[in-house]
XYZ file of C-alpha atoms in Angstrom:
295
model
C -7.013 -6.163 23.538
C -4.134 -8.339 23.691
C -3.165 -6.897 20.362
C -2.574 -3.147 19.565
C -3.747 -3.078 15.951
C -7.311 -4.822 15.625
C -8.616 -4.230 12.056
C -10.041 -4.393 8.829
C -8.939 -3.063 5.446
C -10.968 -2.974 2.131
C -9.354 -1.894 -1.368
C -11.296 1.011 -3.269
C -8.933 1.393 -6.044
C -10.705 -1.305 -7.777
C -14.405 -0.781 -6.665
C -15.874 2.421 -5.398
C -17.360 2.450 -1.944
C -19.750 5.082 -0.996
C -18.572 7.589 2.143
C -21.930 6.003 3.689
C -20.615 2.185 3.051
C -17.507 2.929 4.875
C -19.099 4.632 7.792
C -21.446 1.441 8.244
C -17.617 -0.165 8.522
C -16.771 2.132 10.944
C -19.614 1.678 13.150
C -19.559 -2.113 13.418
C -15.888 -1.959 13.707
C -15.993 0.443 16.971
C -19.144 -1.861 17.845
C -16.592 -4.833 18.010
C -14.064 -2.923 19.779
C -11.991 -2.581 16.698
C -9.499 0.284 16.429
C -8.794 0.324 12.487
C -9.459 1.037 9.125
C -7.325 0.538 6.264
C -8.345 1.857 2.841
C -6.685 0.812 -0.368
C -7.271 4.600 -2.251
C -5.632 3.088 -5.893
C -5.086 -0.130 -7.780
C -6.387 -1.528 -11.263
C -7.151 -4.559 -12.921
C -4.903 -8.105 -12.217
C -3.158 -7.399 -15.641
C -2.808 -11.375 -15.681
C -5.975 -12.056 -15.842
C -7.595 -9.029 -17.318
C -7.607 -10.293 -20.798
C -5.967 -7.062 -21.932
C -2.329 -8.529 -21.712
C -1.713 -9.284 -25.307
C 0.079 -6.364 -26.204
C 1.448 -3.218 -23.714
C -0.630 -0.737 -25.431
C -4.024 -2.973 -24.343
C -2.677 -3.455 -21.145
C -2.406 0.719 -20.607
C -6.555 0.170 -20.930
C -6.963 -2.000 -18.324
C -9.395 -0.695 -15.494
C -7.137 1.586 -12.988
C -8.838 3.714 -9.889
C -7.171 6.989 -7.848
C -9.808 7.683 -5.200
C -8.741 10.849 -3.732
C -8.284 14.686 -4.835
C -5.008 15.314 -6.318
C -3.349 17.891 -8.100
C -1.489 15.261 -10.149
C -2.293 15.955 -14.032
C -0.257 15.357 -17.097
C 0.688 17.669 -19.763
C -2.778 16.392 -21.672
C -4.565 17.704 -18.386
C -5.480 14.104 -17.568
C -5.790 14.028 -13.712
C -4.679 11.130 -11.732
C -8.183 11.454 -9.309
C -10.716 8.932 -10.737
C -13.775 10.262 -13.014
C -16.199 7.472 -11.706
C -15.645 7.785 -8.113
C -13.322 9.778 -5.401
C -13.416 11.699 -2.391
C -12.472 15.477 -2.114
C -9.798 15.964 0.905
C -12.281 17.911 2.776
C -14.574 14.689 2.740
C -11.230 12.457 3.633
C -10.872 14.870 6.179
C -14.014 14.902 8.150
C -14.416 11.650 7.972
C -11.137 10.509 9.225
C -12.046 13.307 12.276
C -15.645 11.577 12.720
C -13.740 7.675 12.487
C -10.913 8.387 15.308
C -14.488 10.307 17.769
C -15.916 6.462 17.300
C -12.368 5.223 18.354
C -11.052 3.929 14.442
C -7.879 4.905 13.018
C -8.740 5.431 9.290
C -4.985 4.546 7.629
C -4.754 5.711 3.842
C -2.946 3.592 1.535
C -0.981 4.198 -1.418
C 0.221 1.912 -3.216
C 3.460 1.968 -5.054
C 5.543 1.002 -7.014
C 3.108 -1.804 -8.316
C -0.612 -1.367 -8.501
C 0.096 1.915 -10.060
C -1.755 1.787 -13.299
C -3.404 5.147 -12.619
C -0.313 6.627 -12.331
C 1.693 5.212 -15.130
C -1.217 5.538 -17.732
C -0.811 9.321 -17.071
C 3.248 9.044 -17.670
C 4.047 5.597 -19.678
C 7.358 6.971 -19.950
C 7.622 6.020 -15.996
C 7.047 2.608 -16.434
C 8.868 -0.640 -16.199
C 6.451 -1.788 -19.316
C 9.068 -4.176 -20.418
C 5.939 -6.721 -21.087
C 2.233 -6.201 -20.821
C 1.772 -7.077 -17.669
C 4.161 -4.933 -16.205
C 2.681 -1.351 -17.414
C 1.330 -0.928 -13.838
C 4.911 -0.910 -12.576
C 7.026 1.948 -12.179
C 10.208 2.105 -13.065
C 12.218 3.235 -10.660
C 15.722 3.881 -11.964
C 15.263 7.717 -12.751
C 14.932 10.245 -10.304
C 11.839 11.443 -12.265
C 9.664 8.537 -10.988
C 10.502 8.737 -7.515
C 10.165 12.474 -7.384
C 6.416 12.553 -8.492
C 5.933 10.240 -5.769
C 7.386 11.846 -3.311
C 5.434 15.037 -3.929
C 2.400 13.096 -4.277
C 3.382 12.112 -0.935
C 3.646 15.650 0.211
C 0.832 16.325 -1.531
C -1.134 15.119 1.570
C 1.147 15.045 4.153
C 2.066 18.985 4.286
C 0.887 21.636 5.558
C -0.684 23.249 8.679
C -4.201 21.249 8.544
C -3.066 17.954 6.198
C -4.718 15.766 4.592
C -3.584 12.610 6.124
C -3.538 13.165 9.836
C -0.256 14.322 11.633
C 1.027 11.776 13.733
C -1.367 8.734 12.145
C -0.394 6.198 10.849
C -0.096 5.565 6.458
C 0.106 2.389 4.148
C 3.263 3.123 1.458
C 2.419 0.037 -0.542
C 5.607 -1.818 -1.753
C 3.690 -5.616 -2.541
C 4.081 -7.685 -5.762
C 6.986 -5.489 -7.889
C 9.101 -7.459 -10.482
C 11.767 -4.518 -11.175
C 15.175 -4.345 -9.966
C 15.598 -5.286 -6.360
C 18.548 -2.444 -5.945
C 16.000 0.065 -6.841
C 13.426 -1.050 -4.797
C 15.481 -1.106 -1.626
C 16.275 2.445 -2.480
C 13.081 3.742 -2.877
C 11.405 2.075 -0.331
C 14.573 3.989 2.031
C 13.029 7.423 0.454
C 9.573 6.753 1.185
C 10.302 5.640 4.755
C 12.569 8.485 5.528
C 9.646 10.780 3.598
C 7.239 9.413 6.017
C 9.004 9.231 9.427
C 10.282 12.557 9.198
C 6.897 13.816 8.863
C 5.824 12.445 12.208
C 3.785 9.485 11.284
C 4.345 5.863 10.827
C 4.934 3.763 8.177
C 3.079 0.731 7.649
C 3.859 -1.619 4.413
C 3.023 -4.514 2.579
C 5.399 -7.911 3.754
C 7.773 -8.449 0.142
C 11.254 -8.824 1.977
C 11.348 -12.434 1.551
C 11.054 -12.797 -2.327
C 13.622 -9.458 -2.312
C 15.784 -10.822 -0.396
C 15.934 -13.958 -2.168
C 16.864 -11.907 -5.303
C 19.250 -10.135 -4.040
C 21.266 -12.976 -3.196
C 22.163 -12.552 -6.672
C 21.636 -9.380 -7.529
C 22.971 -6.944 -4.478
C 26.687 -7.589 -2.034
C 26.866 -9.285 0.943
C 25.420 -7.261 4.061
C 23.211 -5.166 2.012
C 19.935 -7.498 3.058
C 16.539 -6.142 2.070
C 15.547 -7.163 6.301
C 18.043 -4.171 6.839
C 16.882 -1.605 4.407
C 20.406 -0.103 4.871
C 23.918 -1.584 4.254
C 26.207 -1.565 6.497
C 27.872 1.450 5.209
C 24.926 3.325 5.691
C 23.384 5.093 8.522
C 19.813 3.888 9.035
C 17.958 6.943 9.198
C 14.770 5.074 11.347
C 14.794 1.967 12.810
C 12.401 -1.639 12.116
C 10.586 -0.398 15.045
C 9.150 2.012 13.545
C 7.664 0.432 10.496
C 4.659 -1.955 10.582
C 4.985 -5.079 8.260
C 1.464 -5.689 7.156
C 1.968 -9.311 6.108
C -0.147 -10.915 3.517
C 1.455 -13.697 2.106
C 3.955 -16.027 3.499
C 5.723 -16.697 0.200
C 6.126 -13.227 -0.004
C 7.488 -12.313 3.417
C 8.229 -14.555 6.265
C 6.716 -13.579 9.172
C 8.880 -14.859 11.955
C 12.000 -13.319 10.196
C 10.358 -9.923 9.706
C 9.403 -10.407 13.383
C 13.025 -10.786 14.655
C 14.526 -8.374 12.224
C 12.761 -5.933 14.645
C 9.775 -4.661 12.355
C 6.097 -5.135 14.190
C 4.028 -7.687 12.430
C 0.303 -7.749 10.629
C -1.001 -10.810 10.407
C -3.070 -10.179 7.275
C -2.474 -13.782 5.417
C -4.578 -14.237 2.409
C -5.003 -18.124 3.745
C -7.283 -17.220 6.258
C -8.241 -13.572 5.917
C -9.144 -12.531 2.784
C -12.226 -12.184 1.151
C -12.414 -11.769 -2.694
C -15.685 -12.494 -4.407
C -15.084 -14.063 -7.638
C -10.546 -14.179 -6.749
C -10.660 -17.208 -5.136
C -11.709 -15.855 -1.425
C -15.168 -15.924 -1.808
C -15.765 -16.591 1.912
C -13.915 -16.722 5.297
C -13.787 -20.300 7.086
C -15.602 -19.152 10.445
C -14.920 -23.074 11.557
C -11.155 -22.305 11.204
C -11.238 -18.874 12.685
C -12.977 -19.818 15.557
C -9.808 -20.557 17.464
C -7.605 -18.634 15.552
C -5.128 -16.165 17.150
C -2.964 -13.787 14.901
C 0.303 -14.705 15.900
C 0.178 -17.981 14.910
């Protein structure tokens, strides 16, 4: 109880789950006095290791999954919801209502502006795609891309009964992308503002470190990724109010995300992950047995 967020998070974009599956999580999480939920609604294939990165057109093939009702359709009338698996938002709905009765937050994550296969299959002329394994990228230097995802955004955070609950919490992504660093800062301000303003927090994947260390090159003095706004800027929300959900170490360093004033999620791959087949086919209950999440 020491700690306010005590969770678990599973990724659907990749593999369906049944609405029965995650109510069994559910249940043994509020059985073990756990509080949340995260759900991973879209991802795809690791492009890397898909064996469909020999050529950009291959790699628009790869395996991609939206798992949620969206208006979202292209001019082909392709929709961006998944054909093998989703949830309508009435089902999101009620079960998000029946989680937080047994005492779980559910917390919905999208996950831009990598990981978005699903999205960029439907509009290739939105992605970075400067190599094959980069189709899953957007590209974030027209106001095009950022716009769909902002009323993507809205898409489930409007309206008189929402989708995603008012005043809950939601995941924006923002792991693992390789475009420019100036337009990631940027976007990631939108999306924060987009969220905060809407009465709900923000909680995001740790990447500051490997951003910042690019834009040591690549953006002036005093405009530090930690910051999210230069000094010639008025910061619009403050760390506080965004929850660092921390993965990898190489990626973002936790005590530096700490005292930049963001909360911290210990969610280290080294010790928490489980991916069958990835390399995390099993947690090491004889290290975890005196484990404590702030260390």
């Amino acid at each position: 109880p020491r700690y306010a967020v005590r969770g678990f998070s599973v990724d659907i974009g990749r593999r369906m789950l049944s609405m029965d599956t995650l109510r069994e999580m559910v249940e043994a999480l509020a059985e073990h006095k756990m509080n949340t939920l995260g759900i991973h609604l879209n991802d795809n294939e690791i492009l890397s290791t898909s064996g469909r990165n020999d050529t950009i057109q291959n790699a628009f093939g790869a395996y991609a999954g939206f798992r949620l009702e969206s208006k979202i359709e292209n001019e082909d009338g392709r929709k961006l919801t998944s054909e093998d698996g989703s949830f309508t938002k009435e089902e999101w709905k009620e079960f998000v209502s029946w989680a937080a009765g047994k005492g779980v937050e559910v917390v919905p994550e999208i996950d831009t502006p990598a990981h978005s296969l699903a999205i960029t299959r439907l509009f290739p002329e939105l992605a970075l795609a400067d190599e094959p394994e980069n189709v899953d990228q957007l590209d974030l230097s027209g106001e095009e891309t950022i716009s769909l995802i902002e009323g993507l955004w809205r898409e489930y955070l409007d309206g008189e009964d929402p989708v995603f609950s008012k005043g809950g919490t939601v995941h924006i992504g923002m792991d693992e992308y390789y475009g420019d660093v100036r337009d990631y800062r940027a976007y990631m301000q939108r999306l924060v503002i987009l969220v905060t303003e809407s009465g709900r927090t923000v909680r995001m994947w740790g990447s500051l470190s490997l951003i910042e260390k690019a834009n040591a090159a690549a953006v002036q003095k005093g405009q530090s990724a930690y910051s999210l706004w230069s000094e010639e800027e008025e910061a619009a929300v403050s760390p506080e109010q965004i929850q660092v959900q921390i993965w990898s170490s190489q990626w973002a360093d936790p005590q530096k995300t700490y005292q930049a004033g963001y909360t911290v999620i210990n969610s280290l791959n080294s010790s928490l992950y489980i991916i069958p087949g990835g390399g995390y086919d099993f947690l090491d209950l004889e290290a975890l047995s005196d484990w404590e999440p702030n260390e």
